[in-house]
Amino acid sequence: MRGVAPPTLYRPFLNGTYAVSAGLYRMGQQPIPWLDDPRPEGHTFTLDDAYPAFIAGKVAAHARAAHEYMGEAALTPDLRGAALTHIAATLARDRGGMITWDGARLRNDLLGWQATLDPRWNAVHDLRHFPAPHAALVDGVQPLHALDFLGLNAQEDLALIARDPYTGADWLAATHVLLPQHWDPRDKLGRDFRAVHEPVAGSAPMNATAPRLVEAAVTRGPFIRFAWGLSMTGRLDHHPAAPPDEDRAAHTRFDPDRAVLRVERQTLTGFPSAHGALFTIRPLIHPLRNAVQTPAHAQALAAAIESMTPTQVTYKGLTHLQEDLLGWLRARSLD
């Protein structure tokens, strides 16, 4: 898109160690070390020149099987209202005037549509389309509810975490995750932090601190965190039920001209009075050759991959790639 920057390149592998941890950075306060020029970041939602590709990917997932990507589980009207109102207002704040929110109506001048929302009851009314640079992407799309409409305007995927104010029990109360990386949102809905993350190889130490992490997400912050991995395709939607591609296929081998670094920039924003938090996930896809530009980059990524346990190598889909990938990185580290 004219006048819009390319996606930000983060390199979370630079510490040379792969670990599953909270890794929280206070939004707007703590510098993000994975940038070429480390600095604090104050935004929740991004807007870059990959926006049309993200919306196209979300619309395709929505058309294929919307119910496989979104749902609710004991979501209170208070949390829904607080979170959806915040999403609408923050989308408008972070989009530099391309999206506007007047407290009732969200208008997107990039996609050429607007709707009146009732965040508390998840309703969407008076959907209207108008000419805009990327209006064709949402032509004929009918949002199912207010969260669906908001999610279809963002590059980020969205989820809501709830916590019982009396027992402290937590659960995943809503998902609008149209671009998952080899996981099914339906498997997570209604489950607590530990159960959601238990399939993640190496997550046991983080899960041991689950109550404190959820408490921080709800009552402190907002926070930013990162997760990363390597893929052999740049496709955004890797829902297990989506049509398969070459990524993680048994016959796929490492190819430096096809490999990509996939970094997820995630944010956590709490709503203490509504007893929950908003969790956003923004995948950023960069060709591996762009992400590994110096011998130091190659050395750090090789060390991080070598630090993975066999279970983590399998979980990250690197079983058939690791040997050739490490060979390529070692050669790059000598350049």
C-alpha positions in Angstrom: 0.0 0.0 0.0 1.3 3.4 -0.9 2.9 5.3 2.0 2.7 2.3 4.3 5.9 0.7 5.7 6.7 -3.0 5.3 6.2 -5.4 8.2 8.6 -4.9 11.1 11.4 -7.4 11.3 12.0 -8.8 14.8 14.7 -11.3 15.5 13.8 -13.1 18.8 16.5 -15.7 18.2 19.3 -13.3 18.7 20.0 -14.5 22.3 21.0 -17.8 20.8 18.6 -19.8 23.0 15.1 -21.2 22.3 12.9 -21.1 25.3 9.2 -21.0 26.0 8.6 -18.3 28.6 6.3 -15.4 29.4 8.9 -12.8 28.1 6.7 -9.8 28.8 7.7 -6.3 27.8 5.7 -3.4 29.2 4.1 -1.6 26.3 5.3 1.9 25.7 8.0 1.5 28.5 10.5 -1.3 27.9 12.5 -1.3 24.7 12.0 -4.3 22.4 15.4 -5.9 22.0 14.7 -7.8 18.8 14.7 -4.6 16.7 17.7 -3.2 14.8 17.1 0.0 16.9 15.7 -1.2 20.2 12.9 1.1 21.5 9.6 0.8 23.3 6.5 0.1 21.3 3.1 1.7 22.2 0.8 0.1 19.7 -1.5 -2.9 19.9 -2.6 -3.1 16.3 -0.3 -2.8 13.3 -0.8 -1.5 9.8 1.8 -2.2 7.1 1.9 -3.1 3.4 1.0 -6.7 4.2 -2.5 -5.6 5.2 -4.3 -6.7 2.0 -2.7 -10.1 2.2 -3.8 -10.5 5.8 -7.4 -9.5 5.1 -7.5 -11.8 2.1 -6.3 -14.7 4.2 -8.8 -14.0 6.9 -11.7 -13.7 4.4 -10.7 -17.0 2.8 -10.6 -18.8 6.2 -14.0 -17.1 7.1 -15.5 -18.4 3.8 -14.1 -21.9 4.2 -15.4 -22.6 7.8 -15.8 -19.6 10.1 -16.9 -21.9 13.0 -13.5 -23.6 13.0 -11.8 -20.4 14.0 -14.1 -18.5 16.4 -16.3 -19.1 19.4 -17.2 -18.1 22.9 -17.2 -20.0 26.3 -18.9 -18.4 29.3 -18.0 -14.9 28.1 -19.6 -12.3 30.3 -21.3 -9.2 28.8 -19.1 -7.0 30.9 -15.9 -8.5 29.6 -17.2 -8.6 26.0 -18.3 -5.0 26.2 -15.0 -3.8 27.7 -12.8 -5.7 25.3 -14.7 -5.0 22.1 -15.0 -1.3 22.9 -11.3 -1.2 23.5 -10.5 -3.1 20.3 -12.6 -0.6 18.3 -11.1 2.5 19.9 -7.5 1.1 19.7 -7.9 0.1 16.0 -8.9 3.6 15.3 -6.0 5.1 17.4 -3.4 2.8 15.8 -4.5 3.2 12.2 -3.8 6.9 11.8 -7.2 7.9 10.6 -7.8 5.1 8.1 -10.2 3.5 10.6 -12.5 5.6 12.7 -14.7 4.9 15.7 -17.3 7.3 17.1 -18.4 5.1 20.0 -21.0 3.3 18.0 -19.9 3.0 14.4 -16.6 1.6 13.0 -15.6 2.8 9.6 -12.7 1.5 7.5 -11.6 3.7 4.6 -9.2 1.0 3.4 -11.7 -1.8 3.1 -14.7 0.4 2.3 -17.1 -0.8 4.9 -18.7 0.4 8.1 -21.0 -1.0 10.7 -22.7 0.0 13.9 -21.7 -2.2 16.8 -23.1 -3.2 20.2 -20.0 -4.4 22.0 -21.8 -5.7 25.1 -24.1 -8.0 23.2 -21.8 -8.7 20.3 -24.3 -7.3 17.7 -23.4 -5.8 14.3 -26.0 -3.6 12.6 -26.3 -1.5 9.4 -23.4 -2.9 7.5 -22.6 -0.7 4.5 -20.0 -0.9 1.7 -18.5 2.0 -0.2 -15.7 2.5 -2.7 -12.2 2.1 -1.2 -8.7 0.9 -2.2 -9.3 -2.6 -1.0 -13.1 -2.9 -1.0 -13.0 -5.9 -3.3 -11.4 -8.0 -0.5 -14.6 -7.8 1.7 -17.2 -7.6 -1.1 -20.0 -10.0 -0.1 -18.6 -10.7 3.3 -21.2 -10.8 6.0 -19.7 -10.5 9.6 -21.4 -12.9 12.0 -21.2 -10.6 15.0 -19.3 -7.5 16.4 -16.1 -9.4 17.3 -16.1 -11.0 13.8 -16.4 -7.5 12.2 -13.6 -6.1 14.4 -11.3 -9.1 13.7 -11.9 -8.8 9.9 -10.6 -5.2 10.1 -7.3 -6.1 11.9 -4.1 -7.9 10.9 -4.1 -9.3 14.4 -6.0 -12.4 15.6 -8.0 -11.9 18.8 -8.7 -13.9 21.9 -10.3 -13.1 25.3 -9.1 -14.5 28.6 -11.5 -14.5 31.5 -10.8 -15.0 35.3 -13.3 -15.7 38.0 -12.9 -12.9 40.6 -13.8 -15.3 43.5 -12.0 -18.5 42.7 -9.2 -17.2 40.5 -10.0 -19.8 37.8 -9.2 -18.7 34.3 -10.3 -19.8 30.9 -10.2 -18.9 27.2 -13.5 -17.1 26.8 -13.5 -16.1 23.1 -11.5 -16.7 20.0 -11.3 -15.0 16.6 -8.2 -16.7 15.3 -8.4 -16.9 11.5 -4.6 -17.3 11.0 -3.5 -20.0 13.4 -0.1 -21.7 13.1 -0.8 -25.5 13.2 -3.4 -25.4 16.0 -7.1 -25.5 16.3 -8.8 -22.7 18.2 -11.7 -25.1 19.1 -9.3 -27.2 21.1 -8.4 -24.2 23.4 -11.8 -22.6 23.9 -13.0 -22.8 27.5 -9.7 -24.2 28.8 -7.4 -22.7 31.4 -3.9 -21.3 30.7 -2.2 -24.5 31.6 -4.4 -26.7 29.3 -4.1 -24.2 26.5 -0.3 -24.2 26.6 0.3 -27.9 27.6 0.8 -29.1 24.0 3.6 -26.5 23.5 6.9 -28.4 23.9 8.9 -26.9 26.8 6.0 -25.0 28.3 6.1 -26.6 31.8 8.2 -23.9 33.5 5.9 -21.2 32.1 2.7 -23.2 33.1 4.0 -23.5 36.6 3.6 -19.7 36.9 0.2 -19.6 35.3 -1.8 -18.0 38.1 0.7 -15.1 38.3 0.8 -14.7 34.6 -3.0 -14.5 34.3 -3.1 -12.1 37.2 -0.5 -9.9 35.5 -2.4 -10.0 32.2 -5.7 -8.9 33.9 -4.4 -6.3 36.4 -1.2 -5.0 35.0 0.3 -4.1 31.6 -0.4 -3.8 28.8 2.4 -6.2 27.7 4.1 -7.3 24.5 5.7 -10.7 24.0 7.1 -12.7 21.0 7.1 -16.3 19.7 8.9 -17.5 16.7 9.6 -20.4 14.4 10.5 -21.3 10.8 8.2 -22.4 8.0 8.7 -23.6 4.5 5.7 -21.6 3.1 4.5 -18.1 3.7 0.9 -19.1 4.0 -0.8 -17.4 7.0 -3.6 -19.9 7.8 -2.3 -23.2 9.0 -5.4 -24.5 10.7 -5.2 -28.3 11.0 -8.5 -28.6 9.0 -7.4 -26.2 6.2 -6.2 -27.6 2.9 -2.5 -28.9 3.4 0.4 -27.2 1.9 4.2 -27.9 1.8 4.9 -26.7 5.3 5.5 -29.6 7.6 4.8 -32.2 4.9 6.9 -35.4 5.4 8.6 -34.9 2.0 9.4 -31.3 2.5 13.1 -30.4 2.9 14.9 -27.2 3.7 15.2 -24.7 0.9 16.7 -21.3 1.8 14.9 -19.7 -1.0 11.5 -20.8 0.3 12.1 -20.8 4.1 10.6 -18.0 6.1 10.9 -16.7 9.7 7.5 -16.5 11.3 7.4 -14.2 14.3 4.3 -13.7 16.4 4.0 -10.3 18.0 1.5 -10.8 20.8 -0.1 -8.3 23.2 -2.0 -8.6 26.5 -4.3 -5.8 27.7 -6.2 -6.3 30.9 -9.7 -5.1 32.0 -9.6 -5.5 35.8 -13.2 -4.4 36.5 -14.4 -6.9 33.8 -12.1 -9.7 35.1 -10.4 -10.5 31.8 -7.8 -9.6 29.2 -7.5 -9.2 25.4 -4.8 -11.3 23.7 -3.7 -10.3 20.2 -1.5 -12.3 17.8 0.1 -10.7 14.8 2.2 -13.1 12.6 5.0 -11.5 10.7 6.5 -13.4 7.8 10.0 -12.7 6.4 12.1 -14.6 4.0 14.8 -16.4 5.9 17.5 -14.7 3.7 16.2 -11.3 4.9 16.1 -12.3 8.5 19.6 -13.8 8.5 21.7 -11.0 6.9 24.9 -11.2 8.9 27.2 -13.9 10.3 26.1 -13.0 13.8 22.5 -13.5 12.8 23.3 -17.0 11.4 25.4 -17.9 14.5 22.6 -16.9 16.8 19.8 -18.7 14.9 22.0 -21.9 14.7 22.6 -21.8 18.4 18.9 -21.3 19.2 18.0 -24.3 17.0 20.7 -26.4 18.5 19.4 -25.5 22.0 16.0 -27.1 21.2 15.1 -30.4 22.7 14.1 -33.2 20.4 10.5 -32.7 21.4 10.7 -29.0 20.6 12.3 -29.7 17.2 9.3 -32.0 16.4 6.8 -29.5 17.8 8.2 -26.7 15.6 8.1 -28.8 12.5 11.9 -28.9 12.0 12.5 -32.7 12.1 13.1 -33.0 8.4 14.7 -29.6 8.1 17.2 -29.4 10.9 20.3 -30.9 9.4 20.2 -28.9 6.1 19.1 -25.8 7.9 22.0 -25.9 10.4 24.4 -26.6 7.5 23.2 -23.5 5.7 23.4 -21.4 8.8 26.9 -22.5 9.6 28.0 -21.6 6.1 26.4 -18.2 6.4 28.1 -17.7 9.7 31.5 -17.9 7.9 30.6 -15.3 5.2 
